[in-house]
Coordinates of C-alpha atoms and ligand atoms in Angstrom, one line a residue:
M21 CA 45.6 74.8 129.9
I22 CA 46.0 72.3 132.8
K23 CA 45.2 68.9 131.3
K24 CA 46.6 66.4 133.9
C25 CA 45.7 66.0 137.5
L26 CA 47.7 64.0 140.0
F27 CA 46.0 62.2 142.9
P28 CA 48.3 61.0 145.6
A29 CA 46.3 58.1 146.9
A30 CA 48.7 55.7 148.6
G31 CA 48.2 56.7 152.3
Y32 CA 46.9 54.2 154.8
G33 CA 43.9 56.1 156.2
T34 CA 44.8 55.0 159.7
R35 CA 42.3 57.5 161.2
F36 CA 39.5 55.6 159.6
L37 CA 40.5 52.1 160.8
P38 CA 38.9 49.6 160.8
A39 CA 37.0 50.9 157.7
T40 CA 40.2 51.4 155.8
K41 CA 41.7 48.0 156.5
A42 CA 40.7 46.5 153.2
I43 CA 39.1 49.6 151.5
P44 CA 41.3 52.5 150.3
K45 CA 40.4 55.7 152.3
E46 CA 39.9 57.4 148.9
M47 CA 37.0 55.1 148.3
L48 CA 35.0 56.0 151.4
P49 CA 31.8 57.4 150.2
V50 CA 30.2 60.8 151.1
L51 CA 26.6 59.8 150.5
T52 CA 26.9 57.4 147.5
K53 CA 30.1 58.7 145.9
P54 CA 33.7 57.9 146.8
L55 CA 35.9 60.8 147.9
L56 CA 38.2 60.2 144.9
Q57 CA 35.3 60.6 142.5
Y58 CA 34.5 64.0 143.8
G59 CA 38.1 65.0 143.2
V60 CA 38.1 63.5 139.7
E61 CA 34.9 65.4 138.9
E62 CA 36.5 68.7 140.1
A63 CA 39.5 68.0 137.9
I64 CA 37.2 67.4 134.9
E65 CA 35.4 70.7 135.5
A66 CA 38.7 72.5 135.6
G67 CA 39.5 71.1 132.1
C68 CA 41.6 68.1 132.9
D69 CA 41.2 64.9 130.8
T70 CA 44.0 62.8 132.3
M71 CA 43.9 61.5 135.8
A72 CA 47.2 60.3 137.2
I73 CA 46.7 58.3 140.3
V74 CA 49.5 57.3 142.7
T75 CA 48.3 54.3 144.5
G76 CA 49.9 51.7 146.7
R77 CA 49.3 48.2 147.9
G78 CA 45.7 47.3 148.8
K79 CA 44.3 50.1 146.5
R80 CA 43.0 48.0 143.6
A81 CA 39.4 49.1 144.3
I82 CA 40.3 52.5 142.9
E83 CA 41.2 51.0 139.5
D84 CA 38.1 48.9 139.5
H85 CA 35.9 51.9 140.3
F86 CA 37.1 53.8 137.2
D87 CA 36.6 50.7 135.0
V88 CA 33.6 48.9 133.5
S89 CA 32.1 46.2 135.6
Y90 CA 30.7 43.9 133.0
E91 CA 28.6 41.7 135.3
L92 CA 27.0 44.7 136.9
E93 CA 26.4 46.4 133.5
H94 CA 24.8 43.1 132.3
Q95 CA 22.7 42.7 135.4
I96 CA 21.1 46.1 135.4
K97 CA 21.0 47.0 131.7
G98 CA 17.5 48.0 130.7
T99 CA 16.2 47.9 134.3
S100 CA 14.9 50.8 136.4
K101 CA 18.3 50.8 138.3
E102 CA 20.5 51.5 135.3
H103 CA 20.5 55.3 136.0
Y104 CA 22.5 54.7 139.2
L105 CA 25.5 54.1 136.9
N106 CA 25.1 57.3 135.0
E107 CA 27.4 59.5 137.0
I108 CA 30.4 57.2 137.0
R109 CA 29.8 56.3 133.3
S110 CA 29.9 60.0 132.5
V111 CA 33.2 60.5 134.4
M112 CA 34.8 57.6 132.5
D113 CA 33.7 59.0 129.2
K114 CA 35.4 62.3 129.9
C115 CA 38.9 61.3 130.9
T116 CA 41.5 58.6 131.0
F117 CA 43.2 57.1 134.0
S118 CA 46.7 56.1 134.6
Y119 CA 48.3 54.6 137.7
T120 CA 51.6 54.0 139.3
R121 CA 52.4 52.7 142.7
Q122 CA 54.3 54.3 145.5
I123 CA 56.3 51.5 146.9
E124 CA 57.3 53.2 150.2
M125 CA 55.4 55.9 152.1
K126 CA 57.9 58.7 152.2
G127 CA 55.6 61.7 152.3
L128 CA 53.4 63.8 150.0
G129 CA 56.4 65.2 148.2
H130 CA 57.6 61.7 147.5
A131 CA 54.2 60.7 146.3
I132 CA 54.1 63.6 143.9
L133 CA 57.6 62.7 142.6
T134 CA 56.4 59.2 142.1
G135 CA 53.8 60.6 139.7
E136 CA 56.4 62.2 137.5
T137 CA 56.4 59.2 135.2
L138 CA 52.6 59.8 134.5
I139 CA 52.8 63.6 134.3
G140 CA 55.9 64.3 132.4
H141 CA 57.7 67.6 132.1
E142 CA 55.7 69.3 129.2
N143 CA 53.0 71.2 131.1
N144 CA 51.9 72.5 134.4
F145 CA 49.6 70.1 136.2
A146 CA 47.2 70.0 139.1
V147 CA 47.3 68.0 142.3
I148 CA 44.2 67.1 144.3
L149 CA 44.3 65.6 147.7
A150 CA 40.9 63.8 147.7
D151 CA 40.4 63.9 151.4
D152 CA 40.1 67.7 151.2
L153 CA 36.6 67.8 149.8
C154 CA 35.6 71.1 148.3
D155 CA 32.4 72.6 147.1
N156 CA 31.3 75.9 145.7
Q157 CA 27.5 76.1 145.5
K158 CA 27.4 79.3 143.5
G159 CA 30.4 79.4 141.2
K160 CA 33.4 77.6 139.9
T161 CA 35.1 74.8 141.7
V162 CA 38.3 75.5 143.6
L163 CA 40.6 73.9 140.9
N164 CA 38.7 75.8 138.2
Q165 CA 39.4 79.1 140.0
M166 CA 43.1 78.2 140.3
A167 CA 43.3 77.1 136.6
E168 CA 42.1 80.5 135.6
I169 CA 44.8 82.2 137.7
S170 CA 47.4 79.8 136.2
K171 CA 46.6 81.1 132.7
R172 CA 47.8 84.5 133.8
Y173 CA 50.8 83.2 135.8
P174 CA 52.1 80.2 133.8
N175 CA 55.5 80.3 135.4
C176 CA 54.2 79.9 138.9
C177 CA 53.0 77.2 141.2
I178 CA 49.7 78.0 142.9
V179 CA 48.5 76.6 146.2
A180 CA 45.0 77.0 147.6
I181 CA 44.8 78.5 151.0
E182 CA 42.3 79.2 153.7
E183 CA 42.4 80.9 157.1
I184 CA 42.4 78.4 160.0
P185 CA 42.3 78.8 163.7
K186 CA 45.9 79.6 164.9
E187 CA 45.9 76.6 167.2
D188 CA 45.6 74.3 164.2
T189 CA 48.8 75.4 162.3
N190 CA 50.5 72.2 163.2
K191 CA 48.1 70.3 160.9
Y192 CA 49.0 72.2 157.7
G193 CA 51.5 73.8 155.4
I194 CA 51.5 77.5 156.4
V195 CA 52.4 80.3 154.0
A196 CA 53.2 84.0 154.3
G197 CA 53.7 86.5 151.5
K198 CA 52.6 89.7 149.9
L199 CA 49.1 90.4 148.6
I200 CA 49.4 91.1 144.9
E201 CA 45.8 90.9 143.8
E202 CA 42.5 90.4 145.6
N203 CA 42.8 86.9 147.3
L204 CA 46.2 86.2 145.7
Y205 CA 49.5 86.3 147.5
K206 CA 53.1 86.0 146.2
I207 CA 54.7 83.7 148.8
D208 CA 58.1 84.1 150.3
T209 CA 57.8 81.9 153.4
M210 CA 56.2 78.5 153.8
V211 CA 56.6 76.0 156.5
E212 CA 55.1 72.5 157.0
K213 CA 53.1 72.0 160.2
P214 CA 54.7 74.6 162.4
S215 CA 53.6 74.9 166.0
P216 CA 51.2 77.9 166.6
K217 CA 54.0 79.9 168.1
D218 CA 56.3 79.4 165.1
A219 CA 53.6 79.9 162.5
P220 CA 54.2 83.0 160.4
T221 CA 50.4 83.4 159.7
N222 CA 47.2 81.3 159.9
L223 CA 47.0 80.9 156.1
A224 CA 46.9 77.1 155.6
I225 CA 47.5 75.2 152.4
I226 CA 44.6 72.9 151.5
G227 CA 44.8 70.0 149.1
R228 CA 44.7 71.8 145.7
Y229 CA 47.9 72.7 143.9
I230 CA 48.9 73.7 140.4
L231 CA 52.6 72.8 139.9
I232 CA 55.2 73.6 137.3
P233 CA 57.2 70.6 136.1
E234 CA 60.4 72.1 137.6
I235 CA 59.0 70.8 140.9
F236 CA 60.1 67.3 140.1
D237 CA 63.8 68.1 139.9
I238 CA 63.5 70.1 143.1
L239 CA 61.7 67.2 144.9
K240 CA 64.6 64.9 143.9
D241 CA 66.9 67.1 145.9
T242 CA 64.6 67.7 148.8
T243 CA 65.7 66.0 152.0
P244 CA 63.2 64.6 154.5
G245 CA 61.6 67.3 156.6
I246 CA 59.1 67.2 159.5
G247 CA 58.0 63.6 160.3
G248 CA 61.0 62.3 158.4
E249 CA 59.0 62.7 155.1
I250 CA 59.7 64.5 151.9
Q251 CA 57.4 67.4 152.0
I252 CA 55.9 69.2 149.0
T253 CA 55.9 72.4 151.2
D254 CA 59.7 72.3 151.5
A255 CA 60.1 71.8 147.7
L256 CA 57.8 74.7 147.1
L257 CA 59.8 76.9 149.4
T258 CA 62.7 76.6 147.0
L259 CA 60.5 77.9 144.2
A260 CA 59.0 80.6 146.5
K261 CA 62.4 82.0 147.0
K262 CA 62.6 82.5 143.3
G263 CA 59.2 84.3 143.3
K264 CA 57.4 81.3 141.7
V265 CA 54.7 80.4 144.2
L266 CA 51.3 82.1 144.6
A267 CA 48.7 81.3 147.2
Y268 CA 45.1 81.7 146.4
K269 CA 42.4 82.3 149.0
F270 CA 39.6 80.3 147.2
S271 CA 35.9 80.9 147.3
G272 CA 33.9 78.0 148.5
I273 CA 33.8 75.5 151.3
R274 CA 36.3 72.7 152.2
F275 CA 35.9 69.7 154.4
D276 CA 38.8 67.8 156.0
C277 CA 37.6 64.3 155.2
G278 CA 40.8 62.9 156.6
S279 CA 39.2 63.4 160.0
V280 CA 36.0 61.8 161.2
D281 CA 34.5 65.2 162.2
G282 CA 35.2 66.7 158.8
F283 CA 33.8 63.6 157.1
V284 CA 30.6 63.7 159.0
E285 CA 30.2 67.5 158.3
A286 CA 30.8 66.8 154.6
T287 CA 28.2 64.1 154.7
N288 CA 25.6 66.3 156.3
Y289 CA 26.4 69.2 154.0
F290 CA 26.0 67.1 150.8
Y291 CA 22.9 65.4 152.1
N292 CA 21.2 68.7 152.8
K293 CA 22.4 70.1 149.4
Q294 CA 20.8 67.3 147.4
K295 CA 17.5 67.3 149.3
Ligands
G1P306 C1 49.3 67.8 153.5 C2 50.4 68.8 153.2 C3 50.1 70.1 154.0 C4 48.7 70.6 153.6 C5 47.6 69.5 153.8 C6 46.3 69.9 153.3 O1 49.4 67.4 154.8 O2 51.6 68.3 153.6 O3 51.0 71.1 153.7 O4 48.3 71.7 154.4 O5 48.0 68.3 153.1 O6 45.3 68.9 153.6 P1 48.6 66.0 155.3 O7 47.2 66.4 155.5 O8 48.8 65.0 154.3 O9 49.3 65.7 156.6

């Protein structure tokens, strides 16, 4: 069982300036709920009870969000507005939160390695990038689908993938491999943000991973890759060469809330869904 979920949440959110000058990008709301809370709810649904959040300077609002606000509780207790707190109270009842700070921004791989102290080496764990907001109206959440596959392949890492337009390969980690089951590939090649002409496929990693603890030692030896950053994709390639990486074409919809277009699409989608 996957019990811990890591949330890298130290990035600056420059594409959302000025909104993200004093507010963490993970706290930007789609409707009334911050992006990070959607991720936490997805992790809970997949069976996680421990949320390990890698934050950075200026991210204190995240800790406050997943904590009790006594003044607020006191003000609205017994009033008609109290139900507005139900959702976040229920999240807080179901899991615990731990935090560590990434002191320097050295890439997603480095952020995940920073979380080692919260995750430990005992069990496989999940990673959610909260700005990839996923939904599956009919069935299980993306992480839940992956957690089920992980039960059958406990020695493998699993990345969620989707087909993207070929001209966008330079925005994603791209994978290639052999189909071993419906929607499930054993990966032998993966490359971070290749140009369309160098991309082996149009299968892009989206922000859901299940990782084996061995990844931490590999990350320690992973040298900076594209953009001068330590890339999780490069570390995963080391495991892929040993046959330990699977890619799962998930069922559901995903919004890139790291871009303004994706964020607006997500907002419209969730607004129409709740009407
Ligand atoms: C990161 C990963 C990339 C992945 C993407 C999914 O990139 O490095 O492999 O495809 O997340 O959103 P970022 O979006 O942080 O540049």
